[in-house]
């Protein structure tokens, strides 16, 4: 008996329930489209799910204050509040799956089909998809689902391939795009990065023997795992376990799509061989550890790349090219793994792990990603997000990580909704300046970030308001007890609010029994992600003498005229025997380091102790309407004076009576903290917890229209019955631990 076929129609169909697909589907649904999300497995999350357990990473690992926001920030914030384990390889639990499931189910316009495999597409013409055919495993149901727009988030580009979309698979010849010989081969081939199986061990109170099966690979010495780091992970309770590893990877000589099962079998041989090495060879302190979980679904890195109207290249990401149709950003390094993975036993698993001095070639600062990479060149109603977007093999090394994929998903989901709204194709949306601008501004409104693109929404009433606050903080970068040696060059970027910098003071600690002379450089910088830009003219230099065994503030006389309201930096040279005290990082403050023979600086997620004369006040209230909702070319945040305590308030004076019914608030969830370093059961202390939205009444008093308690989310949107007033006040009663009120952005709309 043939299986029954159920037919349904949607506005948008998203295939693939990884982080890209989830964010795409939620974005389309939130913008009014009847949407379906189809996932072949019983849970969402793709490579991040508990079936595979790869931790989501993104731009923040290599760039300060760069954690991705929007829908994926909602996911991360919710999960870390619930989970007793950090977001690390091998430690993802079903609680992550549940968090993603709940987010999908919460959307009224979104249907979710799990255990559902798309195996065919139906075309209305050679360039347009009309439907997908699906089999729901377990239910024995067949579906034929129609839609106006399709989003391929399968990773493998499966929908695109079935539809006849142009795609590439493998490595381009280095001459085609003039890409680096380190990664790009002389001749094009079909080789791809491999797939990985994860595992997790657990500590017990007795010795647990392990006897590998006879078919497991042997790794009897440390040299047999050449350059493959396998130290244990320290858990929150202090116990040590082994979990991972990304380098248990196999691709070449296998086909990562059609030989997925063979790859899994081969990976199991090597995974058990690695565990055998940890348990039975060398000194790994693993006697009481038991193998608790093994992944049986390979986590893929690379297969098909669907071709759009533009192919992103290595040069685009290195040059930080600002595309006019930019809708997202990346910042992970150019992470192209060794072909063959663990089978290439005499080679490091990836280039930077084998040679840190390749940092100059492989580590990048934030770059933009154009919309033209996110829709098919020859199938007019097909968009894509995830690792199957239109990039070269080399550029895929940086765009393929999951946090980047998530914001690409939100971009295409939003784009699909606008395509539906105006009845246009993605290409037409991109080419029409009005539509493209609406896409970009909508993404910003939904808490995404696009480099060098501020809020220009004419409907936002807050943009023209005058802003005052009860207080604002001074820039304070005081020592916190830790220090780092000047065994390499270090720099610090910081905001300057005044028109002069007469002196800077650095807290230095000398371990030398002789005095030392130290010369620093002072210069402007364009943004927190411009450590490697060409300097504007000659830097100002200042020299001081550090006494023997000195610890304290060292004074450098600069006497420099500066432009207020921009970022500046100090460069400190390598000086053996000297340390620079660390300070608590603040928005707009960025540290960097480089070896003396490197050409390029790298970011580090710390700050250093510094004082300015005159002092800087970069956290003023007007920052909340300057168009940016995260540190970039300025701090872009209001921070109240911590010495004045709470409550504190910020008020928007519209200068006239205005009518509105919606207020958007963006709080601080420490975007300098990368996902893998967020502690378990965590609520960001910088985030506002208890607050009220108030309006000025005709009698001159403020009336509360919204009151919120126990908030821990970065973005809050408050809708209410329309009100008319001249002033809007946000009063902050408490945070989740920080002594200051912090708000990045306030938007005000009449959306009725």
XYZ file of C-alpha atoms in Angstrom:
752
model
C 0.000 0.000 0.000
C 1.486 3.362 -0.991
C 2.088 5.855 1.747
C -0.461 8.668 2.016
C 0.735 12.010 0.633
C -0.207 15.161 2.540
C 0.002 18.439 0.612
C 0.414 21.841 2.268
C 1.324 25.329 1.140
C 3.638 27.810 2.850
C 5.234 31.138 2.107
C 8.732 29.973 3.041
C 10.204 26.503 3.386
C 13.473 26.088 5.276
C 15.236 22.750 4.899
C 17.855 21.902 7.512
C 17.394 22.483 11.231
C 20.891 23.478 12.262
C 21.496 26.905 13.744
C 21.344 28.523 10.302
C 18.009 26.878 9.498
C 16.508 27.554 12.911
C 17.373 31.257 12.757
C 16.169 31.499 9.151
C 12.822 29.913 9.981
C 12.246 31.994 13.111
C 13.143 35.201 11.259
C 10.763 34.464 8.380
C 7.971 33.518 10.777
C 8.429 36.607 12.931
C 8.112 38.763 9.845
C 4.730 37.359 8.965
C 5.462 34.447 6.650
C 3.771 31.099 7.053
C 6.941 29.058 7.424
C 7.946 25.422 7.796
C 11.252 24.113 9.121
C 12.157 20.615 7.938
C 14.833 18.589 9.726
C 15.898 15.017 8.933
C 16.868 14.210 12.523
C 14.628 14.069 15.600
C 16.252 17.184 17.105
C 17.388 20.607 15.998
C 20.872 22.068 16.173
C 22.784 20.296 13.419
C 26.426 19.923 14.395
C 25.719 21.619 17.724
C 23.006 19.157 18.736
C 23.481 16.503 21.396
C 23.830 13.938 18.616
C 27.105 15.507 17.425
C 28.100 18.037 20.161
C 30.296 20.566 18.398
C 30.349 23.820 20.332
C 29.070 26.846 18.377
C 31.811 29.392 17.809
C 32.133 32.547 15.760
C 33.860 35.864 15.324
C 34.348 36.531 19.049
C 36.987 33.838 19.471
C 39.446 35.931 17.455
C 37.936 39.411 17.816
C 37.004 41.382 20.919
C 33.342 42.331 21.486
C 32.308 40.378 18.377
C 29.830 37.794 19.690
C 26.910 37.415 17.318
C 23.553 38.874 18.348
C 19.981 38.608 17.107
C 18.168 35.287 17.377
C 21.322 33.324 18.198
C 21.976 35.606 21.178
C 18.504 34.712 22.457
C 19.451 31.026 22.167
C 22.805 31.382 23.915
C 21.427 33.549 26.738
C 18.623 31.110 27.437
C 20.805 28.013 27.334
C 23.630 29.224 29.573
C 21.083 30.219 32.222
C 19.752 26.642 32.242
C 22.784 24.446 31.655
C 25.113 23.081 34.330
C 27.810 22.481 31.698
C 29.718 24.983 29.555
C 29.288 25.162 25.776
C 32.287 23.018 24.886
C 32.991 20.205 22.428
C 31.450 16.980 23.649
C 29.534 18.606 26.509
C 26.368 19.673 24.676
C 23.363 18.022 26.331
C 19.747 17.458 25.374
C 18.933 20.651 27.227
C 20.423 22.459 24.230
C 18.108 20.489 21.917
C 15.158 21.377 24.124
C 16.056 25.074 24.115
C 16.096 25.112 20.309
C 12.874 23.094 20.124
C 11.068 25.483 22.477
C 12.189 28.498 20.459
C 10.848 26.978 17.244
C 7.574 25.910 18.850
C 7.042 29.384 20.326
C 6.515 30.919 16.866
C 2.873 30.949 15.771
C 3.768 31.161 12.080
C 6.237 28.274 12.177
C 5.493 24.577 11.620
C 8.216 22.129 12.587
C 8.727 18.792 10.815
C 11.317 16.624 12.585
C 12.423 13.170 11.377
C 11.553 14.429 7.902
C 13.834 13.896 4.914
C 13.565 15.926 1.716
C 14.334 13.546 -1.133
C 13.055 15.392 -4.209
C 11.960 18.786 -5.487
C 9.322 19.753 -7.989
C 10.095 22.556 -10.421
C 7.561 24.906 -11.986
C 10.249 25.844 -14.520
C 13.940 25.209 -15.006
C 14.757 28.112 -12.674
C 12.037 27.929 -10.036
C 11.192 25.414 -7.305
C 7.524 24.857 -6.580
C 7.567 22.098 -3.938
C 9.673 19.637 -1.967
C 8.820 15.986 -1.417
C 9.480 14.602 2.053
C 9.290 11.356 3.987
C 8.635 11.534 7.717
C 10.446 8.589 9.264
C 8.501 6.732 11.950
C 5.191 8.296 10.971
C 5.240 6.687 7.512
C 3.892 9.873 6.017
C 4.761 11.487 2.727
C 4.536 15.258 2.351
C 4.467 17.475 -0.673
C 5.057 21.000 0.563
C 4.655 24.024 -1.690
C 6.112 27.482 -1.137
C 7.082 30.698 -2.857
C 10.622 30.728 -1.432
C 12.987 27.971 -0.338
C 15.992 28.262 1.961
C 18.643 25.543 1.786
C 20.284 25.139 5.193
C 21.130 21.472 4.726
C 24.877 22.060 4.785
C 25.240 19.721 1.833
C 23.247 22.023 -0.458
C 20.842 19.133 -1.015
C 17.817 21.163 -2.100
C 19.956 23.220 -4.446
C 21.524 20.121 -5.988
C 18.111 18.492 -6.499
C 16.868 21.669 -8.163
C 19.828 21.949 -10.512
C 21.443 24.902 -8.756
C 25.040 25.615 -9.697
C 27.489 24.485 -7.051
C 31.142 23.810 -6.421
C 32.708 20.969 -4.492
C 36.371 20.866 -3.577
C 39.281 23.256 -3.905
C 39.747 25.964 -6.510
C 43.127 26.343 -8.167
C 45.011 29.125 -6.409
C 45.279 31.037 -9.699
C 41.495 31.398 -10.093
C 41.153 33.856 -7.202
C 44.863 34.393 -6.472
C 44.469 32.778 -3.061
C 47.201 31.767 -0.655
C 49.520 28.883 -1.580
C 49.370 27.815 2.068
C 45.835 26.500 1.481
C 44.844 26.750 -2.185
C 46.368 24.019 -4.389
C 48.084 24.660 -7.695
C 45.403 22.666 -9.499
C 41.702 22.416 -8.674
C 40.481 19.148 -7.184
C 37.511 17.615 -5.364
C 39.146 17.383 -1.949
C 37.229 18.719 1.058
C 37.759 19.111 4.755
C 36.696 16.107 6.757
C 34.000 15.150 9.233
C 34.442 14.574 12.968
C 33.071 12.291 15.666
C 33.057 13.578 19.231
C 33.173 11.644 22.502
C 32.889 12.385 26.223
C 34.288 10.671 29.287
C 33.103 10.883 32.883
C 34.978 10.691 36.195
C 34.187 7.812 38.551
C 35.438 6.835 42.017
C 37.243 3.656 40.900
C 39.524 2.385 38.207
C 37.797 1.683 34.907
C 39.736 -0.522 32.464
C 39.348 -0.148 28.712
C 40.096 -2.841 26.174
C 39.719 -1.565 22.608
C 38.090 -3.734 19.958
C 40.600 -5.445 17.666
C 39.639 -3.182 14.772
C 40.507 0.057 16.613
C 43.462 2.057 15.308
C 46.624 2.016 17.433
C 48.175 5.210 18.824
C 50.853 3.873 21.180
C 52.983 7.030 21.565
C 52.565 10.786 21.803
C 54.344 11.086 18.471
C 51.666 8.909 16.883
C 49.229 11.767 17.602
C 51.445 14.360 15.969
C 50.456 17.910 17.011
C 47.032 16.697 18.118
C 46.381 18.285 21.503
C 44.528 15.956 23.865
C 44.790 17.381 27.348
C 41.804 16.912 29.668
C 39.118 19.526 30.211
C 38.561 20.903 33.703
C 34.868 20.706 34.594
C 33.010 23.279 36.741
C 33.321 21.016 39.805
C 37.089 20.756 39.337
C 37.137 17.215 37.950
C 39.016 16.486 34.758
C 37.511 14.655 31.800
C 38.445 14.082 28.212
C 35.977 15.430 25.693
C 36.259 16.032 21.950
C 38.258 16.213 19.716
C 37.730 18.214 16.550
C 40.873 16.679 15.020
C 39.390 13.165 15.037
C 38.498 14.016 11.470
C 38.357 12.161 8.157
C 37.488 13.394 4.685
C 39.932 12.663 1.896
C 40.016 10.083 0.314
C 36.300 9.689 1.033
C 33.361 11.620 -0.428
C 31.858 13.515 2.522
C 28.337 13.206 1.087
C 28.017 9.813 -0.575
C 30.424 7.965 1.724
C 29.155 9.409 4.979
C 28.590 5.940 6.467
C 32.076 4.744 5.526
C 33.510 7.897 7.095
C 31.594 7.185 10.306
C 32.968 3.650 10.460
C 36.519 4.833 9.896
C 36.118 7.614 12.457
C 34.960 5.099 15.071
C 38.156 3.105 14.545
C 40.263 6.163 15.189
C 38.139 7.564 18.030
C 38.439 4.315 19.978
C 42.137 4.269 19.181
C 42.516 7.739 20.656
C 40.630 6.686 23.787
C 42.824 3.598 24.015
C 45.863 5.902 23.868
C 44.484 8.109 26.665
C 43.581 5.153 28.878
C 46.451 2.759 28.240
C 49.492 4.651 26.989
C 51.501 7.412 28.587
C 50.508 9.350 31.695
C 47.056 10.837 31.109
C 45.667 10.415 34.657
C 42.658 8.645 33.173
C 42.479 5.507 35.310
C 39.135 6.495 36.877
C 37.578 7.800 33.692
C 34.889 5.935 31.775
C 33.806 6.489 28.206
C 30.286 7.876 28.641
C 29.203 8.937 25.154
C 30.307 8.469 21.554
C 28.879 10.325 18.603
C 27.630 8.167 15.753
C 26.767 10.989 13.360
C 29.767 12.677 11.732
C 29.863 16.440 12.013
C 30.582 17.707 8.503
C 32.692 20.731 7.625
C 32.523 20.879 3.864
C 30.714 19.523 0.831
C 28.748 21.439 -1.807
C 28.880 25.235 -1.975
C 25.924 26.690 -3.882
C 26.935 29.502 -6.208
C 25.344 32.918 -5.884
C 25.781 36.179 -7.720
C 29.052 36.652 -5.827
C 31.700 34.244 -4.545
C 33.370 35.446 -1.358
C 37.157 34.986 -1.430
C 40.147 35.019 0.868
C 40.996 38.564 -0.231
C 37.525 39.832 0.662
C 37.785 38.627 4.243
C 41.391 39.742 4.720
C 40.781 43.236 3.353
C 37.592 43.714 5.424
C 35.799 44.763 2.258
C 32.539 46.608 2.961
C 30.068 45.269 0.419
C 27.122 47.556 -0.393
C 24.753 44.592 0.069
C 26.349 43.392 3.330
C 23.912 41.692 5.687
C 26.179 39.837 8.131
C 29.764 39.466 9.252
C 32.406 36.891 10.049
C 35.613 36.860 12.050
C 36.733 33.280 12.688
C 40.205 32.646 11.300
C 40.749 31.039 7.879
C 40.489 27.571 9.359
C 41.028 25.080 6.545
C 41.940 21.697 7.963
C 44.575 19.375 6.611
C 43.226 17.243 3.795
C 42.807 13.717 5.123
C 42.472 14.799 8.745
C 43.765 12.193 11.185
C 44.809 9.970 8.276
C 47.523 12.544 7.509
C 49.450 11.369 10.558
C 52.664 13.266 9.821
C 50.953 16.636 9.391
C 49.261 18.983 11.880
C 45.448 18.897 11.858
C 45.274 22.466 10.581
C 47.836 25.017 9.519
C 47.749 27.440 12.466
C 47.997 24.599 14.989
C 51.122 23.470 13.206
C 52.706 26.909 12.900
C 51.424 29.841 15.018
C 53.510 32.195 12.890
C 50.946 31.688 10.112
C 48.766 34.049 12.156
C 49.741 36.815 9.720
C 48.154 34.840 6.886
C 45.191 33.178 8.552
C 43.822 35.340 11.393
C 41.369 38.027 10.252
C 39.438 40.882 11.814
C 35.724 41.429 11.250
C 34.637 41.372 7.597
C 31.265 41.779 5.903
C 29.323 39.115 3.984
C 27.196 40.231 1.011
C 23.634 39.143 0.365
C 24.702 38.067 -3.139
C 26.437 35.060 -1.512
C 23.146 33.941 0.031
C 20.911 33.244 -2.966
C 21.320 30.974 -5.955
C 22.653 32.342 -9.209
C 20.376 30.206 -11.384
C 17.391 29.134 -9.225
C 15.418 32.322 -8.743
C 13.546 31.487 -5.517
C 16.320 29.639 -3.662
C 18.290 31.175 -0.800
C 20.921 29.484 1.358
C 22.617 29.869 4.714
C 25.201 27.842 6.567
C 28.274 26.146 5.167
C 26.707 25.804 1.688
C 26.863 29.512 0.797
C 28.703 31.014 -2.165
C 32.348 31.145 -1.052
C 35.644 29.674 -2.163
C 37.118 26.665 -0.418
C 39.574 28.985 1.339
C 36.955 31.524 2.450
C 34.765 28.676 3.707
C 37.408 28.166 6.370
C 36.163 31.312 8.117
C 32.450 31.437 7.200
C 31.560 27.837 8.114
C 31.447 28.148 11.916
C 28.014 27.921 13.492
C 27.579 31.349 15.071
C 28.343 32.913 11.683
C 25.956 30.456 10.038
C 23.247 31.493 12.511
C 23.362 35.183 11.608
C 23.436 34.253 7.921
C 20.264 32.276 8.593
C 18.557 35.266 10.195
C 19.584 37.391 7.216
C 18.073 35.064 4.598
C 14.944 34.388 6.646
C 14.350 38.117 6.874
C 15.140 38.505 3.175
C 12.656 35.785 2.236
C 9.951 37.571 4.194
C 10.675 40.812 2.337
C 10.682 38.963 -0.991
C 7.228 37.662 -0.119
C 6.083 41.121 0.980
C 7.049 42.734 -2.327
C 6.630 39.751 -4.655
C 10.228 39.852 -5.872
C 13.086 37.409 -6.252
C 16.127 37.595 -3.977
C 18.151 39.033 -6.855
C 15.560 41.756 -7.419
C 15.539 42.489 -3.697
C 19.310 42.889 -3.773
C 19.375 45.137 -6.825
C 16.668 47.529 -5.648
C 18.207 50.014 -3.229
C 14.944 50.562 -1.357
C 14.401 46.858 -0.715
C 18.037 46.262 0.177
C 18.042 49.160 2.612
C 14.872 47.827 4.223
C 16.501 44.410 4.605
C 19.575 45.905 6.249
C 17.618 48.215 8.514
C 15.246 45.406 9.505
C 18.187 43.236 10.518
C 19.580 46.063 12.638
C 16.190 46.561 14.236
C 16.143 42.844 15.062
C 19.478 43.205 16.908
C 21.824 42.000 14.199
C 25.043 43.873 13.496
C 26.267 44.923 10.060
C 29.716 46.581 9.890
C 29.654 50.342 9.303
C 25.872 50.423 8.941
C 24.027 52.414 11.619
C 20.344 52.636 12.430
C 18.798 54.991 9.880
C 15.198 53.951 10.387
C 13.017 57.030 9.768
C 10.236 55.470 11.851
C 12.369 55.384 14.991
C 11.210 58.363 17.050
C 14.175 58.088 19.402
C 16.728 59.108 16.754
C 15.878 62.820 16.999
C 15.328 62.985 20.758
C 17.521 64.770 23.268
C 18.886 62.325 25.821
C 19.847 63.016 29.422
C 20.651 60.691 32.325
C 21.020 60.902 36.059
C 24.729 60.058 35.728
C 27.338 58.566 33.433
C 30.592 56.750 34.129
C 34.182 57.822 33.679
C 36.556 55.465 31.877
C 38.275 53.521 34.660
C 40.856 50.872 33.848
C 42.250 50.086 37.269
C 44.482 47.065 38.115
C 42.549 43.940 39.091
C 45.463 41.877 40.413
C 46.478 40.009 37.268
C 49.238 40.982 34.876
C 50.745 39.893 31.589
C 54.421 39.991 30.650
C 55.717 42.270 27.931
C 57.395 39.287 26.325
C 55.703 40.413 23.119
C 54.323 43.680 21.794
C 50.987 44.655 23.336
C 48.505 47.417 22.620
C 45.380 48.913 24.143
C 42.531 50.668 22.334
C 40.403 53.063 24.385
C 37.822 55.843 23.879
C 38.756 59.505 24.365
C 35.976 62.014 25.035
C 38.102 65.169 25.359
C 40.156 67.185 22.846
C 43.511 66.552 24.523
C 45.510 63.716 26.016
C 48.222 65.324 28.092
C 49.381 62.211 29.882
C 48.712 58.484 30.023
C 49.620 56.279 32.954
C 50.243 52.532 32.653
C 50.403 50.259 35.691
C 53.675 48.411 35.197
C 55.572 45.873 37.262
C 59.323 45.487 36.815
C 61.078 42.303 37.888
C 64.483 43.677 36.922
C 67.018 45.004 39.432
C 68.004 47.795 37.066
C 66.100 50.718 35.620
C 64.582 50.407 32.159
C 63.617 52.945 29.544
C 60.259 52.380 27.857
C 58.874 54.239 24.828
C 55.207 53.955 23.852
C 53.329 55.049 20.723
C 49.981 56.862 20.734
C 47.737 57.188 17.660
C 44.103 57.184 16.496
C 42.357 54.026 15.325
C 39.199 53.669 13.207
C 37.418 50.923 15.132
C 37.942 48.185 17.671
C 38.450 45.795 14.738
C 41.087 47.898 12.981
C 44.233 46.842 14.807
C 45.950 46.245 11.470
C 44.931 49.341 9.545
C 47.487 51.703 8.078
C 48.186 54.386 10.727
C 47.054 57.979 10.233
C 50.377 59.812 10.071
C 53.201 59.437 12.542
C 52.372 58.278 16.065
C 53.077 60.439 19.092
C 55.866 58.891 21.158
C 56.601 59.243 24.836
C 59.367 57.777 26.970
C 59.718 57.165 30.683
C 62.173 55.401 32.956
C 60.965 52.445 35.035
C 62.905 52.145 38.328
C 64.314 48.775 39.461
C 61.697 46.364 40.869
C 59.051 49.063 40.468
C 55.321 48.389 40.645
C 52.841 51.187 40.061
C 51.701 53.865 37.635
C 54.252 54.905 35.018
C 53.681 58.374 33.549
C 54.053 59.138 29.842
C 53.770 62.775 28.742
C 52.049 63.001 25.361
C 50.716 66.582 25.172
C 48.627 65.483 22.199
C 45.687 67.292 20.617
C 43.071 64.739 19.633
C 39.625 64.533 18.103
C 37.074 63.926 20.852
C 34.614 61.102 20.498
C 36.877 58.578 18.808
C 39.157 55.689 19.652
C 42.906 55.868 20.250
C 45.550 53.278 20.981
C 48.854 52.898 22.759
C 51.445 50.447 21.490
C 53.877 49.091 24.052
C 57.014 47.309 22.792
C 58.376 44.022 24.044
C 60.430 44.518 27.200
C 61.662 41.420 29.023
C 61.248 41.582 32.787
C 58.337 44.014 32.615
C 54.619 43.236 33.087
C 51.494 45.277 32.387
C 48.647 44.968 34.885
C 45.281 43.799 33.628
C 42.019 45.719 34.056
C 38.378 44.806 33.697
C 37.338 45.031 30.023
C 34.833 47.774 29.170
C 32.893 48.407 25.949
C 35.137 50.193 23.479
C 38.330 48.975 25.161
C 40.341 46.386 23.224
C 43.725 44.764 23.772
C 46.030 43.242 21.191
C 49.343 41.427 20.933
C 51.867 40.335 18.370
C 55.287 38.814 18.175
C 57.909 41.338 17.160
C 58.479 39.710 13.778
C 54.765 39.423 12.927
C 53.152 41.925 10.616
C 49.677 41.726 12.113
C 48.201 42.227 15.569
C 45.815 39.758 17.194
C 43.013 40.486 19.647
C 42.934 39.275 23.236
C 39.893 39.321 25.502
C 41.444 41.351 28.299
C 42.128 45.008 29.074
C 45.141 46.695 30.624
C 45.413 49.234 33.428
C 45.502 52.789 32.104
C 44.651 56.289 33.293
C 44.143 59.378 31.157
C 44.766 63.018 31.944
C 42.321 64.612 31.400
C 39.942 61.736 32.157
C 37.582 60.368 29.501
C 33.788 60.142 29.815
C 32.804 57.899 26.886
C 29.601 56.355 28.275
C 27.280 59.328 27.915
C 23.508 58.975 27.540
C 23.374 60.147 23.907
C 25.110 56.891 22.929
C 21.768 55.062 23.095
C 20.568 56.791 19.907
C 23.812 57.013 17.919
C 22.826 54.144 15.611
C 24.985 51.306 16.942
C 24.071 48.767 19.622
C 27.518 47.377 20.400
C 31.108 48.679 20.625
C 32.510 49.564 17.227
C 33.951 52.973 16.381
C 32.899 54.150 19.820
C 31.573 52.638 23.021
C 27.932 53.084 21.890
C 26.565 52.466 25.380
C 25.242 54.454 28.321
C 26.785 53.334 31.605
C 25.752 55.079 34.795
C 28.286 56.174 37.386
C 28.939 53.067 39.538
C 29.791 55.238 42.547
C 26.272 56.675 42.612
C 24.525 53.346 42.955
C 21.091 52.386 41.680
C 18.437 53.292 40.679
C 19.568 55.397 37.720
C 17.488 56.659 34.826
C 17.826 57.829 31.249
C 15.277 60.132 29.604
C 14.435 60.857 25.975
C 12.975 64.318 25.328
C 11.258 64.314 21.929
C 10.818 68.092 21.954
C 7.135 67.681 21.116
C 4.177 65.457 21.853
C 4.634 62.080 20.096
C 2.474 58.989 19.923
C 3.964 55.493 20.191
C 3.145 51.957 21.257
C 6.461 50.074 21.164
C 9.830 50.498 22.869
C 12.907 48.465 21.950
C 15.622 48.169 24.598
C 19.073 46.662 24.135
C 20.996 45.802 27.285
C 24.555 44.582 27.879
C 25.276 40.831 27.833
C 29.066 41.193 27.584
C 29.695 40.554 23.907
C 33.396 40.241 24.725
C 32.752 36.826 26.291
C 32.994 34.099 23.664
C 30.465 31.271 23.864
C 32.905 28.583 24.985
C 33.974 30.680 27.998
C 30.522 31.525 29.344
C 30.194 29.785 32.730
C 27.386 27.286 33.411
C 24.116 28.465 34.976
C 25.117 31.985 34.030
C 23.274 35.259 33.870
C 25.286 38.192 32.571
C 25.861 40.507 35.559
C 26.052 43.546 33.264
C 22.476 42.980 32.079
C 19.691 45.117 33.542
C 17.434 43.022 35.764
C 14.629 45.257 37.099
C 13.442 48.352 35.271
C 10.444 50.478 34.368
C 9.371 52.388 31.270
C 7.754 55.685 32.206
C 6.151 58.565 30.303
C 5.682 62.193 31.266
C 2.062 62.992 32.117
C 0.364 66.330 31.547
C 0.812 67.187 35.260
C 4.601 66.963 34.943
C 5.025 63.621 36.732
C 6.239 60.342 35.276
C 3.772 57.489 35.008
C 4.925 53.850 34.768
C 3.519 52.039 31.730
C 5.754 48.927 31.830
C 7.572 47.339 34.746
C 9.900 44.349 34.371
C 11.584 42.161 36.962
C 14.159 39.377 36.651
C 15.255 40.205 33.116
C 18.414 38.514 31.803
C 18.019 39.049 28.048
C 19.877 41.553 25.900
C 16.948 42.587 23.664
C 13.479 43.378 25.004
C 10.598 44.628 22.887
C 7.678 46.126 24.799
C 4.323 46.661 23.098
C 1.460 48.464 24.818
C -1.603 50.562 24.136
C -0.640 53.778 22.286
C 0.469 56.663 24.486
C 1.169 60.316 23.761
C 3.912 62.134 25.624
C 6.854 64.501 25.325
C 9.316 62.437 27.369
C 10.132 58.770 27.833
C 12.139 57.563 30.834
C 13.812 54.196 31.476
C 14.507 53.759 35.172
C 16.890 50.959 36.150
C 16.374 49.597 39.654
C 18.771 46.639 39.621
C 21.168 44.741 37.415
C 22.208 41.102 37.648
C 25.296 42.112 39.591
C 27.023 45.087 37.970
C 26.995 48.359 39.943
C 26.016 50.417 36.858
C 22.956 50.627 34.652
C 23.911 49.793 31.082
C 21.848 50.357 27.933
C 23.155 50.139 24.374
C 20.114 51.288 22.461
C 16.603 52.669 22.860
C 14.195 52.689 19.920
C 10.663 54.064 19.956
C 7.958 53.262 17.376
C 4.314 53.719 16.602
C 3.719 50.301 15.037
C -0.046 50.039 15.368
